[in-house]
Each structure stands twice: as structure tokens, then as C-alpha cells.
């Protein structure tokens, strides 16, 4: 198999520890897989999704999906570094995909009220509102 489709991702230390612990208890299988089926074969995506649904059953975590994890990772990396690093971690060739679909948008706009306060300053003369701005009162 060619390595052309593979890329190196360095996992955090806590994940390495968890994977190493799992490897110690994993059943022997011909693939040396850490997460193998009971028969020692690769897990099918459908079985992984089913197991994930079962793990979330009777919890308030029904909204958590693998996509949620990817969004969390991308958002955290972007906040600490940049979108380029987040895209590389997720394996995206385009930062645009990462920014559009994976980086969470702030729930609240930044506080720019001090800047907007200038609109309310009384300059001693009455001025008409600037033209070209959408304002139902001007129509």
C-alpha cells in the first residue's frame, strides 16, 4: 500500500496513554488493530455508529456526534493558532472548508458598543442620517 494517502498526526499525551492502555487489553487479531471486532476484523463504520448511539443512550448527549468532536478540535486549534493548523489537523486541503463547516462561530458578536456609542454623540447640530443606509424610517 502506498503512503501517499497517509499523513502524520501527533496525538496529545492523554490520548497516547488511553490508546496504549487499550492496546494492552485488546484481543489479538491479524491486523494488530486496537479497536477490532469480536472476530478480530476491522470495525465497520455502521457498527461504530451503532455503538456510539448506544453509549449516548439515556444521556443528554444525543447531540454529540463524530462531527461534533471534529468541530471542537478545529475550533480549539484555530483559537490557539490559526485556521491553517486546524485544516491540517483535520486533513483538509482547503482552509475554506475548515472555516466554513468546522470552526464554530461565536454565539455573540464582539462588544463594539464603545465604537457605536459615537453614533449617539450630540455634536450640537442636527444632522440627517447618512444616505445609503437601510432604514425603514427614511422610506
JSON list of C-alpha atoms in Angstrom, two decimals:
[
{"chain": "A", "resi": 1, "resn": "UNK", "atom": "CA", "xyz": [0.00, 0.00, 0.00]},
{"chain": "A", "resi": 2, "resn": "UNK", "atom": "CA", "xyz": [1.29, 3.44, -0.88]},
{"chain": "A", "resi": 3, "resn": "UNK", "atom": "CA", "xyz": [1.79, 6.02, 1.87]},
{"chain": "A", "resi": 4, "resn": "UNK", "atom": "CA", "xyz": [0.54, 8.77, -0.46]},
{"chain": "A", "resi": 5, "resn": "UNK", "atom": "CA", "xyz": [-2.85, 8.94, 1.29]},
{"chain": "A", "resi": 6, "resn": "UNK", "atom": "CA", "xyz": [-1.43, 8.90, 4.82]},
{"chain": "A", "resi": 7, "resn": "UNK", "atom": "CA", "xyz": [-0.30, 11.81, 6.92]},
{"chain": "A", "resi": 8, "resn": "UNK", "atom": "CA", "xyz": [1.25, 12.03, 10.36]},
{"chain": "A", "resi": 9, "resn": "UNK", "atom": "CA", "xyz": [-0.86, 13.44, 13.19]},
{"chain": "A", "resi": 10, "resn": "UNK", "atom": "CA", "xyz": [0.71, 13.83, 16.62]},
{"chain": "A", "resi": 11, "resn": "UNK", "atom": "CA", "xyz": [-1.91, 13.00, 19.27]},
{"chain": "A", "resi": 12, "resn": "UNK", "atom": "CA", "xyz": [-1.92, 14.66, 22.69]},
{"chain": "A", "resi": 13, "resn": "UNK", "atom": "CA", "xyz": [-0.27, 12.76, 25.58]},
{"chain": "A", "resi": 14, "resn": "UNK", "atom": "CA", "xyz": [-3.61, 11.87, 27.23]},
{"chain": "A", "resi": 15, "resn": "UNK", "atom": "CA", "xyz": [-4.76, 10.18, 24.01]},
{"chain": "A", "resi": 16, "resn": "UNK", "atom": "CA", "xyz": [-1.49, 8.26, 23.67]},
{"chain": "A", "resi": 17, "resn": "UNK", "atom": "CA", "xyz": [-1.94, 6.98, 27.24]},
{"chain": "A", "resi": 18, "resn": "UNK", "atom": "CA", "xyz": [-5.52, 5.90, 26.56]},
{"chain": "A", "resi": 19, "resn": "UNK", "atom": "CA", "xyz": [-4.56, 4.14, 23.33]},
{"chain": "A", "resi": 20, "resn": "UNK", "atom": "CA", "xyz": [-1.64, 2.34, 24.98]},
{"chain": "A", "resi": 21, "resn": "UNK", "atom": "CA", "xyz": [-3.91, 1.17, 27.81]},
{"chain": "A", "resi": 22, "resn": "UNK", "atom": "CA", "xyz": [-6.46, -0.07, 25.27]},
{"chain": "A", "resi": 23, "resn": "UNK", "atom": "CA", "xyz": [-3.73, -1.90, 23.34]},
{"chain": "A", "resi": 24, "resn": "UNK", "atom": "CA", "xyz": [-2.85, -3.88, 26.47]},
{"chain": "A", "resi": 25, "resn": "UNK", "atom": "CA", "xyz": [-6.38, -5.30, 26.73]},
{"chain": "A", "resi": 26, "resn": "UNK", "atom": "CA", "xyz": [-7.20, -5.58, 23.01]},
{"chain": "A", "resi": 27, "resn": "UNK", "atom": "CA", "xyz": [-7.79, -9.08, 21.72]},
{"chain": "A", "resi": 28, "resn": "UNK", "atom": "CA", "xyz": [-5.16, -10.49, 19.39]},
{"chain": "A", "resi": 29, "resn": "UNK", "atom": "CA", "xyz": [-6.09, -10.03, 15.76]},
{"chain": "A", "resi": 30, "resn": "UNK", "atom": "CA", "xyz": [-4.31, -10.38, 12.43]},
{"chain": "A", "resi": 31, "resn": "UNK", "atom": "CA", "xyz": [-4.35, -6.59, 11.85]},
{"chain": "A", "resi": 32, "resn": "UNK", "atom": "CA", "xyz": [-2.88, -5.70, 15.26]},
{"chain": "A", "resi": 33, "resn": "UNK", "atom": "CA", "xyz": [-5.87, -3.32, 15.50]},
{"chain": "A", "resi": 34, "resn": "UNK", "atom": "CA", "xyz": [-6.57, -1.62, 18.81]},
{"chain": "A", "resi": 35, "resn": "UNK", "atom": "CA", "xyz": [-10.31, -1.47, 18.15]},
{"chain": "A", "resi": 36, "resn": "UNK", "atom": "CA", "xyz": [-11.24, -4.69, 16.35]},
{"chain": "A", "resi": 37, "resn": "UNK", "atom": "CA", "xyz": [-14.50, -6.58, 16.11]},
{"chain": "A", "resi": 38, "resn": "UNK", "atom": "CA", "xyz": [-15.12, -9.66, 18.27]},
{"chain": "A", "resi": 39, "resn": "UNK", "atom": "CA", "xyz": [-13.93, -11.77, 15.34]},
{"chain": "A", "resi": 40, "resn": "UNK", "atom": "CA", "xyz": [-10.68, -9.80, 15.05]},
{"chain": "A", "resi": 41, "resn": "UNK", "atom": "CA", "xyz": [-11.69, -7.95, 11.88]},
{"chain": "A", "resi": 42, "resn": "UNK", "atom": "CA", "xyz": [-11.86, -4.21, 11.27]},
{"chain": "A", "resi": 43, "resn": "UNK", "atom": "CA", "xyz": [-14.88, -2.49, 12.81]},
{"chain": "A", "resi": 44, "resn": "UNK", "atom": "CA", "xyz": [-17.41, -1.40, 10.24]},
{"chain": "A", "resi": 45, "resn": "UNK", "atom": "CA", "xyz": [-18.46, 2.27, 10.30]},
{"chain": "A", "resi": 46, "resn": "UNK", "atom": "CA", "xyz": [-22.08, 1.17, 10.85]},
{"chain": "A", "resi": 47, "resn": "UNK", "atom": "CA", "xyz": [-21.12, -0.79, 13.97]},
{"chain": "A", "resi": 48, "resn": "UNK", "atom": "CA", "xyz": [-19.11, 2.14, 15.31]},
{"chain": "A", "resi": 49, "resn": "UNK", "atom": "CA", "xyz": [-22.09, 4.47, 14.80]},
{"chain": "A", "resi": 50, "resn": "UNK", "atom": "CA", "xyz": [-24.40, 1.96, 16.49]},
{"chain": "A", "resi": 51, "resn": "UNK", "atom": "CA", "xyz": [-22.03, 1.59, 19.46]},
{"chain": "A", "resi": 52, "resn": "UNK", "atom": "CA", "xyz": [-21.79, 5.37, 19.73]},
{"chain": "A", "resi": 53, "resn": "UNK", "atom": "CA", "xyz": [-25.61, 5.70, 19.78]},
{"chain": "A", "resi": 54, "resn": "UNK", "atom": "CA", "xyz": [-25.79, 3.02, 22.49]},
{"chain": "A", "resi": 55, "resn": "UNK", "atom": "CA", "xyz": [-23.12, 4.78, 24.56]},
{"chain": "A", "resi": 56, "resn": "UNK", "atom": "CA", "xyz": [-25.14, 8.02, 24.42]},
{"chain": "A", "resi": 57, "resn": "UNK", "atom": "CA", "xyz": [-28.44, 6.35, 25.26]},
{"chain": "A", "resi": 58, "resn": "UNK", "atom": "CA", "xyz": [-30.12, 7.65, 28.40]},
{"chain": "A", "resi": 59, "resn": "UNK", "atom": "CA", "xyz": [-27.85, 10.71, 28.48]},
{"chain": "A", "resi": 60, "resn": "UNK", "atom": "CA", "xyz": [-28.21, 14.34, 27.48]},
{"chain": "A", "resi": 61, "resn": "UNK", "atom": "CA", "xyz": [-25.51, 13.80, 24.85]},
{"chain": "A", "resi": 62, "resn": "UNK", "atom": "CA", "xyz": [-27.62, 12.81, 21.85]},
{"chain": "A", "resi": 63, "resn": "UNK", "atom": "CA", "xyz": [-26.30, 15.91, 20.07]},
{"chain": "A", "resi": 64, "resn": "UNK", "atom": "CA", "xyz": [-22.66, 14.70, 20.29]},
{"chain": "A", "resi": 65, "resn": "UNK", "atom": "CA", "xyz": [-21.51, 13.10, 17.04]},
{"chain": "A", "resi": 66, "resn": "UNK", "atom": "CA", "xyz": [-18.09, 12.44, 15.50]},
{"chain": "A", "resi": 67, "resn": "UNK", "atom": "CA", "xyz": [-18.63, 15.69, 13.60]},
{"chain": "A", "resi": 68, "resn": "UNK", "atom": "CA", "xyz": [-19.01, 17.45, 16.98]},
{"chain": "A", "resi": 69, "resn": "UNK", "atom": "CA", "xyz": [-15.57, 16.18, 18.01]},
{"chain": "A", "resi": 70, "resn": "UNK", "atom": "CA", "xyz": [-14.04, 17.40, 14.75]},
{"chain": "A", "resi": 71, "resn": "UNK", "atom": "CA", "xyz": [-15.65, 20.82, 15.16]},
{"chain": "A", "resi": 72, "resn": "UNK", "atom": "CA", "xyz": [-14.38, 21.06, 18.74]},
{"chain": "A", "resi": 73, "resn": "UNK", "atom": "CA", "xyz": [-10.84, 20.16, 17.67]},
{"chain": "A", "resi": 74, "resn": "UNK", "atom": "CA", "xyz": [-10.87, 22.60, 14.76]},
{"chain": "A", "resi": 75, "resn": "UNK", "atom": "CA", "xyz": [-12.27, 25.44, 16.87]},
{"chain": "A", "resi": 76, "resn": "UNK", "atom": "CA", "xyz": [-9.78, 24.93, 19.70]},
{"chain": "A", "resi": 77, "resn": "UNK", "atom": "CA", "xyz": [-6.80, 24.76, 17.33]},
{"chain": "A", "resi": 78, "resn": "UNK", "atom": "CA", "xyz": [-7.99, 27.84, 15.42]},
{"chain": "A", "resi": 79, "resn": "UNK", "atom": "CA", "xyz": [-8.43, 29.81, 18.67]},
{"chain": "A", "resi": 80, "resn": "UNK", "atom": "CA", "xyz": [-4.93, 28.88, 19.85]},
{"chain": "A", "resi": 81, "resn": "UNK", "atom": "CA", "xyz": [-3.13, 29.05, 16.50]},
{"chain": "A", "resi": 82, "resn": "UNK", "atom": "CA", "xyz": [-4.81, 29.59, 13.14]},
{"chain": "A", "resi": 83, "resn": "UNK", "atom": "CA", "xyz": [-7.19, 28.12, 10.58]},
{"chain": "A", "resi": 84, "resn": "UNK", "atom": "CA", "xyz": [-4.31, 26.66, 8.56]},
{"chain": "A", "resi": 85, "resn": "UNK", "atom": "CA", "xyz": [-3.25, 24.49, 11.51]},
{"chain": "A", "resi": 86, "resn": "UNK", "atom": "CA", "xyz": [-6.85, 23.42, 12.14]},
{"chain": "A", "resi": 87, "resn": "UNK", "atom": "CA", "xyz": [-7.27, 22.44, 8.48]},
{"chain": "A", "resi": 88, "resn": "UNK", "atom": "CA", "xyz": [-4.04, 20.44, 8.56]},
{"chain": "A", "resi": 89, "resn": "UNK", "atom": "CA", "xyz": [-5.12, 18.58, 11.72]},
{"chain": "A", "resi": 90, "resn": "UNK", "atom": "CA", "xyz": [-8.41, 17.58, 10.09]},
{"chain": "A", "resi": 91, "resn": "UNK", "atom": "CA", "xyz": [-6.72, 16.64, 6.82]},
{"chain": "A", "resi": 92, "resn": "UNK", "atom": "CA", "xyz": [-8.41, 19.31, 4.75]},
{"chain": "A", "resi": 93, "resn": "UNK", "atom": "CA", "xyz": [-6.62, 20.63, 1.68]},
{"chain": "A", "resi": 94, "resn": "UNK", "atom": "CA", "xyz": [-8.56, 23.88, 1.95]},
{"chain": "A", "resi": 95, "resn": "UNK", "atom": "CA", "xyz": [-8.78, 26.24, 4.91]},
{"chain": "A", "resi": 96, "resn": "UNK", "atom": "CA", "xyz": [-12.11, 27.41, 3.46]},
{"chain": "A", "resi": 97, "resn": "UNK", "atom": "CA", "xyz": [-13.80, 24.06, 4.19]},
{"chain": "A", "resi": 98, "resn": "UNK", "atom": "CA", "xyz": [-12.46, 24.11, 7.74]},
{"chain": "A", "resi": 99, "resn": "UNK", "atom": "CA", "xyz": [-13.55, 27.70, 8.37]},
{"chain": "A", "resi": 100, "resn": "UNK", "atom": "CA", "xyz": [-17.00, 27.21, 6.83]},
{"chain": "A", "resi": 101, "resn": "UNK", "atom": "CA", "xyz": [-18.02, 23.86, 8.30]},
{"chain": "A", "resi": 102, "resn": "UNK", "atom": "CA", "xyz": [-15.80, 23.07, 11.28]},
{"chain": "A", "resi": 103, "resn": "UNK", "atom": "CA", "xyz": [-14.84, 26.21, 13.17]},
{"chain": "A", "resi": 104, "resn": "UNK", "atom": "CA", "xyz": [-17.64, 27.30, 15.50]},
{"chain": "A", "resi": 105, "resn": "UNK", "atom": "CA", "xyz": [-18.86, 30.83, 15.05]},
{"chain": "A", "resi": 106, "resn": "UNK", "atom": "CA", "xyz": [-19.16, 32.96, 18.19]},
{"chain": "A", "resi": 107, "resn": "UNK", "atom": "CA", "xyz": [-22.64, 32.94, 19.70]},
{"chain": "A", "resi": 108, "resn": "UNK", "atom": "CA", "xyz": [-22.31, 36.63, 20.50]},
{"chain": "A", "resi": 109, "resn": "UNK", "atom": "CA", "xyz": [-20.85, 39.42, 18.42]},
{"chain": "A", "resi": 110, "resn": "UNK", "atom": "CA", "xyz": [-17.81, 41.14, 19.91]},
{"chain": "A", "resi": 111, "resn": "UNK", "atom": "CA", "xyz": [-18.56, 44.07, 22.20]},
{"chain": "A", "resi": 112, "resn": "UNK", "atom": "CA", "xyz": [-18.11, 47.10, 19.96]},
{"chain": "A", "resi": 113, "resn": "UNK", "atom": "CA", "xyz": [-20.59, 49.25, 21.86]},
{"chain": "A", "resi": 114, "resn": "UNK", "atom": "CA", "xyz": [-17.89, 51.87, 22.62]},
{"chain": "A", "resi": 115, "resn": "UNK", "atom": "CA", "xyz": [-17.35, 52.33, 18.90]},
{"chain": "A", "resi": 116, "resn": "UNK", "atom": "CA", "xyz": [-21.07, 52.51, 18.18]},
{"chain": "A", "resi": 117, "resn": "UNK", "atom": "CA", "xyz": [-21.55, 54.99, 21.01]},
{"chain": "A", "resi": 118, "resn": "UNK", "atom": "CA", "xyz": [-20.15, 57.65, 18.66]},
{"chain": "A", "resi": 119, "resn": "UNK", "atom": "CA", "xyz": [-23.37, 57.44, 16.67]},
{"chain": "A", "resi": 120, "resn": "UNK", "atom": "CA", "xyz": [-25.27, 58.84, 19.64]},
{"chain": "A", "resi": 121, "resn": "UNK", "atom": "CA", "xyz": [-22.98, 61.78, 20.37]},
{"chain": "A", "resi": 122, "resn": "UNK", "atom": "CA", "xyz": [-24.77, 65.12, 20.10]},
{"chain": "A", "resi": 123, "resn": "UNK", "atom": "CA", "xyz": [-22.49, 67.41, 18.09]},
{"chain": "A", "resi": 124, "resn": "UNK", "atom": "CA", "xyz": [-24.68, 70.41, 18.76]},
{"chain": "A", "resi": 125, "resn": "UNK", "atom": "CA", "xyz": [-26.20, 70.40, 15.31]},
{"chain": "A", "resi": 126, "resn": "UNK", "atom": "CA", "xyz": [-28.91, 68.25, 13.87]},
{"chain": "A", "resi": 127, "resn": "UNK", "atom": "CA", "xyz": [-27.62, 66.08, 11.07]},
{"chain": "A", "resi": 128, "resn": "UNK", "atom": "CA", "xyz": [-29.62, 64.00, 8.68]},
{"chain": "A", "resi": 129, "resn": "UNK", "atom": "CA", "xyz": [-28.83, 60.31, 8.76]},
{"chain": "A", "resi": 130, "resn": "UNK", "atom": "CA", "xyz": [-26.21, 59.25, 6.22]},
{"chain": "A", "resi": 131, "resn": "UNK", "atom": "CA", "xyz": [-27.67, 58.26, 2.88]},
{"chain": "A", "resi": 132, "resn": "UNK", "atom": "CA", "xyz": [-27.32, 54.78, 1.50]},
{"chain": "A", "resi": 133, "resn": "UNK", "atom": "CA", "xyz": [-28.03, 53.04, 4.83]},
{"chain": "A", "resi": 134, "resn": "UNK", "atom": "CA", "xyz": [-31.03, 50.76, 5.09]},
{"chain": "A", "resi": 135, "resn": "UNK", "atom": "CA", "xyz": [-33.51, 52.49, 7.35]},
{"chain": "A", "resi": 136, "resn": "UNK", "atom": "CA", "xyz": [-37.23, 51.88, 7.16]},
{"chain": "A", "resi": 137, "resn": "UNK", "atom": "CA", "xyz": [-37.89, 55.33, 8.66]},
{"chain": "A", "resi": 138, "resn": "UNK", "atom": "CA", "xyz": [-36.28, 57.01, 5.63]},
{"chain": "A", "resi": 139, "resn": "UNK", "atom": "CA", "xyz": [-38.62, 55.30, 3.15]}
]
